[in-house]
Backbone as ProteinMPNN parsed JSONL, in Angstrom:
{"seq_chain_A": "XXXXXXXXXXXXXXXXXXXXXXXXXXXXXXXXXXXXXXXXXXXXXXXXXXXXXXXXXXXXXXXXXXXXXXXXXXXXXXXXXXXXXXXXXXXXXXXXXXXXXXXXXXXXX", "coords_chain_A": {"N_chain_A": [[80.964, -237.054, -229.961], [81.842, -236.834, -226.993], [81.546, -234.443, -224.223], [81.252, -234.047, -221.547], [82.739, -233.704, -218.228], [84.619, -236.527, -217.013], [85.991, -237.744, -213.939], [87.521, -240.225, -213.688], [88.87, -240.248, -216.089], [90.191, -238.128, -215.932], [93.423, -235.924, -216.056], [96.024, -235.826, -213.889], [96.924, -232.478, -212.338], [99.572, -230.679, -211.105], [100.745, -228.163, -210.182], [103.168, -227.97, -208.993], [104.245, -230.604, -208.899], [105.195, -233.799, -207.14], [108.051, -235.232, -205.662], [109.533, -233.376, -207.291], [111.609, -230.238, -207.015], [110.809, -227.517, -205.286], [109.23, -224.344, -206.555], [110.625, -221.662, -207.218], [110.249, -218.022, -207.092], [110.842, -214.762, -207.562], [109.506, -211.389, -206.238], [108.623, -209.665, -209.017], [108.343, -211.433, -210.618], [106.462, -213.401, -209.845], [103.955, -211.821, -209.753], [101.112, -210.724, -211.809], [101.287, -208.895, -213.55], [102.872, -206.492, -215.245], [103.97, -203.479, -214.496], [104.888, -200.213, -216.977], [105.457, -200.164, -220.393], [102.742, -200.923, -221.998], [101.059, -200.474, -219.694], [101.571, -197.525, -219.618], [100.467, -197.288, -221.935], [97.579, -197.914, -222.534], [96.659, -196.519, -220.357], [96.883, -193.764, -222.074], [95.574, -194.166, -224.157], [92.731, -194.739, -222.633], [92.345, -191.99, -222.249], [92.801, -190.358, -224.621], [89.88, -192.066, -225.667], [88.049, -190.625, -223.764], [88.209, -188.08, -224.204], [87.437, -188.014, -226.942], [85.0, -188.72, -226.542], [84.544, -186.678, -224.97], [84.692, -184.366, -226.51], [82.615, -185.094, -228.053], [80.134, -185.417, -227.049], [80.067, -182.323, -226.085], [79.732, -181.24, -229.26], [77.174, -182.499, -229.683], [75.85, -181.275, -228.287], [76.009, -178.627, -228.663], [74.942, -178.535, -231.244], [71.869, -179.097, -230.606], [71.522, -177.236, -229.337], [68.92, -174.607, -229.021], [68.379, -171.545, -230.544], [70.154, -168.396, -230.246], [68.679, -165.74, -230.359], [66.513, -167.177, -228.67], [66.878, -167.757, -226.49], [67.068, -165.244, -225.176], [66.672, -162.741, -222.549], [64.036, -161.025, -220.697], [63.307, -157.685, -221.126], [64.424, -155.635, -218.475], [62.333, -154.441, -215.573], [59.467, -153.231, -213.56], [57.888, -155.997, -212.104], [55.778, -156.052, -210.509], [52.092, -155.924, -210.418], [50.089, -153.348, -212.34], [47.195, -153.045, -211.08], [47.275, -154.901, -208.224], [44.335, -155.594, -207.009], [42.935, -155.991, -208.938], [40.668, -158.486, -210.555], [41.884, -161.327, -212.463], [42.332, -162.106, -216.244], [40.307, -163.495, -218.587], [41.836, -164.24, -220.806], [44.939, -163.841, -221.081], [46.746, -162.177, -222.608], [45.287, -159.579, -222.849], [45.282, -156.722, -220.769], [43.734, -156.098, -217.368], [40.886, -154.434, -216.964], [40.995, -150.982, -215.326], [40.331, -150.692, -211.894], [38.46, -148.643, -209.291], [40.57, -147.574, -206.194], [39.884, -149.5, -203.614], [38.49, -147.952, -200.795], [38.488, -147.629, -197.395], [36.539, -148.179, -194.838], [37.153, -148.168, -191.949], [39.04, -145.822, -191.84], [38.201, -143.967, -191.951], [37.8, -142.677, -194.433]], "CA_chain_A": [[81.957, -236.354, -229.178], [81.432, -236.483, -225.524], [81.971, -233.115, -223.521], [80.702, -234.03, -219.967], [84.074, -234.13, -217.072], [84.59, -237.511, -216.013], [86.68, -237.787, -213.19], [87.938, -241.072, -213.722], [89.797, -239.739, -217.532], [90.995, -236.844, -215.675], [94.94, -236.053, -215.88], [96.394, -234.724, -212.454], [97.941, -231.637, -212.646], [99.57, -230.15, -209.778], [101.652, -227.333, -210.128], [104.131, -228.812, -208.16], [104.4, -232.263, -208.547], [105.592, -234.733, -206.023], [109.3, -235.077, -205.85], [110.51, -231.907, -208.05], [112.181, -229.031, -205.934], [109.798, -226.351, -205.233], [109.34, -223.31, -207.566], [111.304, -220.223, -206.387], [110.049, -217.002, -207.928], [110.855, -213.22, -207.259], [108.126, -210.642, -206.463], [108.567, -209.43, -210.132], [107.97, -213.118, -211.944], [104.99, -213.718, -209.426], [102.875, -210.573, -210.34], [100.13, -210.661, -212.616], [100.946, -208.089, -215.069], [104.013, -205.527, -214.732], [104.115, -201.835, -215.082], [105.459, -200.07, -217.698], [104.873, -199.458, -221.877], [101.687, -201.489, -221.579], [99.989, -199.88, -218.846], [101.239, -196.184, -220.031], [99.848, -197.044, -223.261], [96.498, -198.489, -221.977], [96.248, -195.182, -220.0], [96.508, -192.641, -222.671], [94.233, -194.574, -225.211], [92.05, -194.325, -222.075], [92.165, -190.733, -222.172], [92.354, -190.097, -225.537], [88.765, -192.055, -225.957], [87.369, -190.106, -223.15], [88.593, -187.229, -224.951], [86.963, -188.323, -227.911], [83.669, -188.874, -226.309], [83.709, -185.097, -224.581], [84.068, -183.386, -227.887], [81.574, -185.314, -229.172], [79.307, -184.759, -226.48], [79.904, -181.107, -226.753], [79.535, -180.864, -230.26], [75.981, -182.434, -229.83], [74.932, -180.187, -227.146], [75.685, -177.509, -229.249], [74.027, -178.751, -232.284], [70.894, -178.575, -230.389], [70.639, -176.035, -228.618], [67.979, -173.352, -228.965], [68.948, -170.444, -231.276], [70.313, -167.391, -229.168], [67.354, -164.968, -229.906], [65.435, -167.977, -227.998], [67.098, -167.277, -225.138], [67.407, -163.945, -224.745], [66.019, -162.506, -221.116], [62.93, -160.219, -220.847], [63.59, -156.61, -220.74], [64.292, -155.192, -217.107], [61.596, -153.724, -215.646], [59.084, -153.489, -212.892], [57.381, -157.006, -211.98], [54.333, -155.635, -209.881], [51.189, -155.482, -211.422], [49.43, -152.169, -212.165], [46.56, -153.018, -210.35], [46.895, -155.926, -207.702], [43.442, -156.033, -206.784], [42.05, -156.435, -210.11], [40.794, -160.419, -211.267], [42.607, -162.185, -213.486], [41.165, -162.132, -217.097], [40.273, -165.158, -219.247], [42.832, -163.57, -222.249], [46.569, -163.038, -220.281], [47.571, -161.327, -223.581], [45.067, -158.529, -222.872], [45.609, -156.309, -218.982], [42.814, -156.503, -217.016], [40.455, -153.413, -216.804], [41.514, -150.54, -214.102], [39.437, -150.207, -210.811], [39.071, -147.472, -208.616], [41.1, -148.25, -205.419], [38.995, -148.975, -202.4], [37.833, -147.001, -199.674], [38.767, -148.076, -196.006], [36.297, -147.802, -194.082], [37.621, -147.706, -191.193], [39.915, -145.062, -191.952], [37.225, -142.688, -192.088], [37.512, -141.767, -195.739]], "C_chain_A": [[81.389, -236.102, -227.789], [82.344, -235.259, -224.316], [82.051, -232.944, -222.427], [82.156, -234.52, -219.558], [83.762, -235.686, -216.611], [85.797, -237.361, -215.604], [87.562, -239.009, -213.551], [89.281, -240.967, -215.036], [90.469, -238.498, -217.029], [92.595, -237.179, -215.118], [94.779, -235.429, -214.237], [97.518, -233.922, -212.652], [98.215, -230.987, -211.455], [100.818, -229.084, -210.422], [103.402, -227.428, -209.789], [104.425, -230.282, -207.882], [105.354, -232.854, -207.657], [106.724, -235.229, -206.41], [109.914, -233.862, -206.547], [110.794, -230.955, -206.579], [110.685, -228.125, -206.191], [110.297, -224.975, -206.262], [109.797, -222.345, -206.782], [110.725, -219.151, -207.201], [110.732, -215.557, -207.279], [109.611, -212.789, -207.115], [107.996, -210.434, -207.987], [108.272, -210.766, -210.778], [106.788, -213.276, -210.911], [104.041, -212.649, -209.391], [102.469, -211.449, -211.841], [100.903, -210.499, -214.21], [102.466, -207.156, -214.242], [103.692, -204.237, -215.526], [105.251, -201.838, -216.166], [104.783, -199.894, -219.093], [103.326, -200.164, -221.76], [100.231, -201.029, -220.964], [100.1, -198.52, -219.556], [100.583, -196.204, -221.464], [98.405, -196.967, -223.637], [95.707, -196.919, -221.535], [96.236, -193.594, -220.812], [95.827, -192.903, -223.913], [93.255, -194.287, -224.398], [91.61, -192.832, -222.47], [92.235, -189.893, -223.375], [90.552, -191.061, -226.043], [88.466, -190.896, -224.666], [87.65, -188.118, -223.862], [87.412, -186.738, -225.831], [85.243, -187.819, -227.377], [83.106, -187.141, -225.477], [83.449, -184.496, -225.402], [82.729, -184.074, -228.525], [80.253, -185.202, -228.658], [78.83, -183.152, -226.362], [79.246, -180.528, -227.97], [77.778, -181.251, -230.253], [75.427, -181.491, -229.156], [74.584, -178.822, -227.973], [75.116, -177.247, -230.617], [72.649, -179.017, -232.027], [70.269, -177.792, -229.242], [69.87, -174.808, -229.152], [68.853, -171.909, -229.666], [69.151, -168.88, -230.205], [69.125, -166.163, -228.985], [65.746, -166.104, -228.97], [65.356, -167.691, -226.53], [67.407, -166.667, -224.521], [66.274, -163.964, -223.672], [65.091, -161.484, -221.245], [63.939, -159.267, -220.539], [63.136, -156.197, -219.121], [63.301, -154.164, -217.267], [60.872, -153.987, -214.613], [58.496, -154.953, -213.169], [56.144, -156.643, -211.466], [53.592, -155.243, -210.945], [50.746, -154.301, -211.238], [48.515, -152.03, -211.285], [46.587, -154.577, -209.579], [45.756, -156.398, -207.161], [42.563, -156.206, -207.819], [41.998, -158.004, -210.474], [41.446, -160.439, -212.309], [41.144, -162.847, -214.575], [41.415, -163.565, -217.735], [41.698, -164.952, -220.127], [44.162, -163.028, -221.113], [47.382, -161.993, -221.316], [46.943, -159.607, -223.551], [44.885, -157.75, -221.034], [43.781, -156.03, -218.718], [42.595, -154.962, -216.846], [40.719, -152.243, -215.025], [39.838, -150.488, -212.906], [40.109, -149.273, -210.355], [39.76, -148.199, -207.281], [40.25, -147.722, -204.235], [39.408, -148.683, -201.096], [38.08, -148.089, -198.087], [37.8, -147.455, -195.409], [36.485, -147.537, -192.528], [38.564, -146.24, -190.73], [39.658, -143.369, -191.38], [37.023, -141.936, -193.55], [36.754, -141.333, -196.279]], "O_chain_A": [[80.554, -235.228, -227.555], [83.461, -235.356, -223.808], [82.689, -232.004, -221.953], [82.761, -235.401, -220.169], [82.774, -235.977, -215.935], [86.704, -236.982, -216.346], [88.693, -238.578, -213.773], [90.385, -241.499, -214.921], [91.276, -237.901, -217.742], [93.006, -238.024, -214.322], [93.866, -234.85, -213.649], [98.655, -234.261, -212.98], [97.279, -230.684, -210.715], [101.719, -229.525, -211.135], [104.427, -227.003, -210.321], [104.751, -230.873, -206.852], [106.405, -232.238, -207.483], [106.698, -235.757, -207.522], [110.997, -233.488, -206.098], [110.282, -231.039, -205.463], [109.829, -228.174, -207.074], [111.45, -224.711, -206.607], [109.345, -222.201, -205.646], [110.728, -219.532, -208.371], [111.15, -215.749, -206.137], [108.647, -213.387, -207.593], [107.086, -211.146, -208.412], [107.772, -210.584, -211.888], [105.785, -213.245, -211.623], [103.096, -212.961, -208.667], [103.037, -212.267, -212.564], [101.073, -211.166, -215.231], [102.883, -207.214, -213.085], [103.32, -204.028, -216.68], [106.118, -202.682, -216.391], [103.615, -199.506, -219.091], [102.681, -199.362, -221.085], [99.056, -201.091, -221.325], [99.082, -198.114, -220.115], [100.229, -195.168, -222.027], [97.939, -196.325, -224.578], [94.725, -196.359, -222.023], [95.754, -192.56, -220.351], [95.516, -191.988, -224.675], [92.476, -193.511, -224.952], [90.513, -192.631, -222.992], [91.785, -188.75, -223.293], [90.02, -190.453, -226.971], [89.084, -189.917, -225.082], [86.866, -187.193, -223.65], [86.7, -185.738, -225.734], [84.561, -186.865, -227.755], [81.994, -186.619, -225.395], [82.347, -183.959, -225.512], [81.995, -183.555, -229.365], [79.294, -184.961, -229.391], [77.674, -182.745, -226.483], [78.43, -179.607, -227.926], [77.037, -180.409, -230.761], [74.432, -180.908, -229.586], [73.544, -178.167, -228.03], [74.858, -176.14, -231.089], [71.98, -179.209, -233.042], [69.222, -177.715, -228.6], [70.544, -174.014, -229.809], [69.87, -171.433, -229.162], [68.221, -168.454, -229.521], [68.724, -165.723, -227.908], [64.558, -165.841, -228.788], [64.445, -167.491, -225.726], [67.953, -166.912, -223.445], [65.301, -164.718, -223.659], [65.419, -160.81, -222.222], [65.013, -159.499, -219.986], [62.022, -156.332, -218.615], [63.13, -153.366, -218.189], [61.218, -155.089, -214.186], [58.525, -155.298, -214.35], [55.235, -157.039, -212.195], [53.906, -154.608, -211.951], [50.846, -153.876, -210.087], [48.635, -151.061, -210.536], [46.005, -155.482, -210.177], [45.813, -157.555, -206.745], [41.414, -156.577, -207.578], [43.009, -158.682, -210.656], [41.536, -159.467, -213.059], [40.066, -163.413, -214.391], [42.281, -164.417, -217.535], [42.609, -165.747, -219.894], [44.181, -161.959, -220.503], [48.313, -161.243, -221.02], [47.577, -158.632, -223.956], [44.317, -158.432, -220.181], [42.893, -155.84, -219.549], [43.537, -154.195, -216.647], [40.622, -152.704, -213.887], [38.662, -150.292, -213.212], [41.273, -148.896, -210.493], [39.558, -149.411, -207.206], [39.941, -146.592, -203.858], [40.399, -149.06, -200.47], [37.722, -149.266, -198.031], [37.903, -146.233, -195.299], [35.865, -146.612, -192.004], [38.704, -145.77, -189.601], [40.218, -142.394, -190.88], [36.333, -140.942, -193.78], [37.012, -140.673, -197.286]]}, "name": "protein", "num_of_chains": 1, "seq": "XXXXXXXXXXXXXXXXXXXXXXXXXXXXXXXXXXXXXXXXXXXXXXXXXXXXXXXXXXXXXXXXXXXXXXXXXXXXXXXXXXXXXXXXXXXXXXXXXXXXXXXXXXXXX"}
């Protein structure tokens, strides 16, 4: 079975062949595609998948999200540390020992 175009076996097709009258159409018969059940049908399968695909995006989001005592907010309250001139300890779970607060000399104290 040979598949390759030869030119020479090729029919000629012309749309319009040589002697016939010319084709008359309307705008409506020379369009594509025409409005109507088709398209509105096209467009609310559209929108019923997209539909589809928000709930179902939703529903995952909220099948993993983080349990609500996860994301509860610290209790209000000052932010400043007790002592800002004290170092920073190795252990953040335990507060760093108080100093006394220093002396200006300049001040004259």
């Amino acid at each position: 079975m040979n598949t390759r175009f030869d030119p020479e076996q090729a029919e000629t097709r012309h749309p319009n062949p040589i002697g016939s009258p010319p084709v008359v159409e309307t705008a409506t018969e020379a369009r594509q595609g025409s409005w109507g059940a088709p398209v509105l049908k096209m467009l609310i399968a559209g929108l019923l998948l997209a539909m589809v695909a928000w709930a179902g995006a939703e529903w995952y989001g909220q099948s993993t999200a983080p349990p609500p005592e996860q994301t509860a907010t610290p209790p209000a309250g000052s932010t400043t540390p007790a002592n800002p001139n004290a170092p920073p300890t190795a252990n953040p779970a335990t507060p760093p020992a108080a100093t006394p607060p220093a002396t200006n000399s300049q001040s004259g104290n």
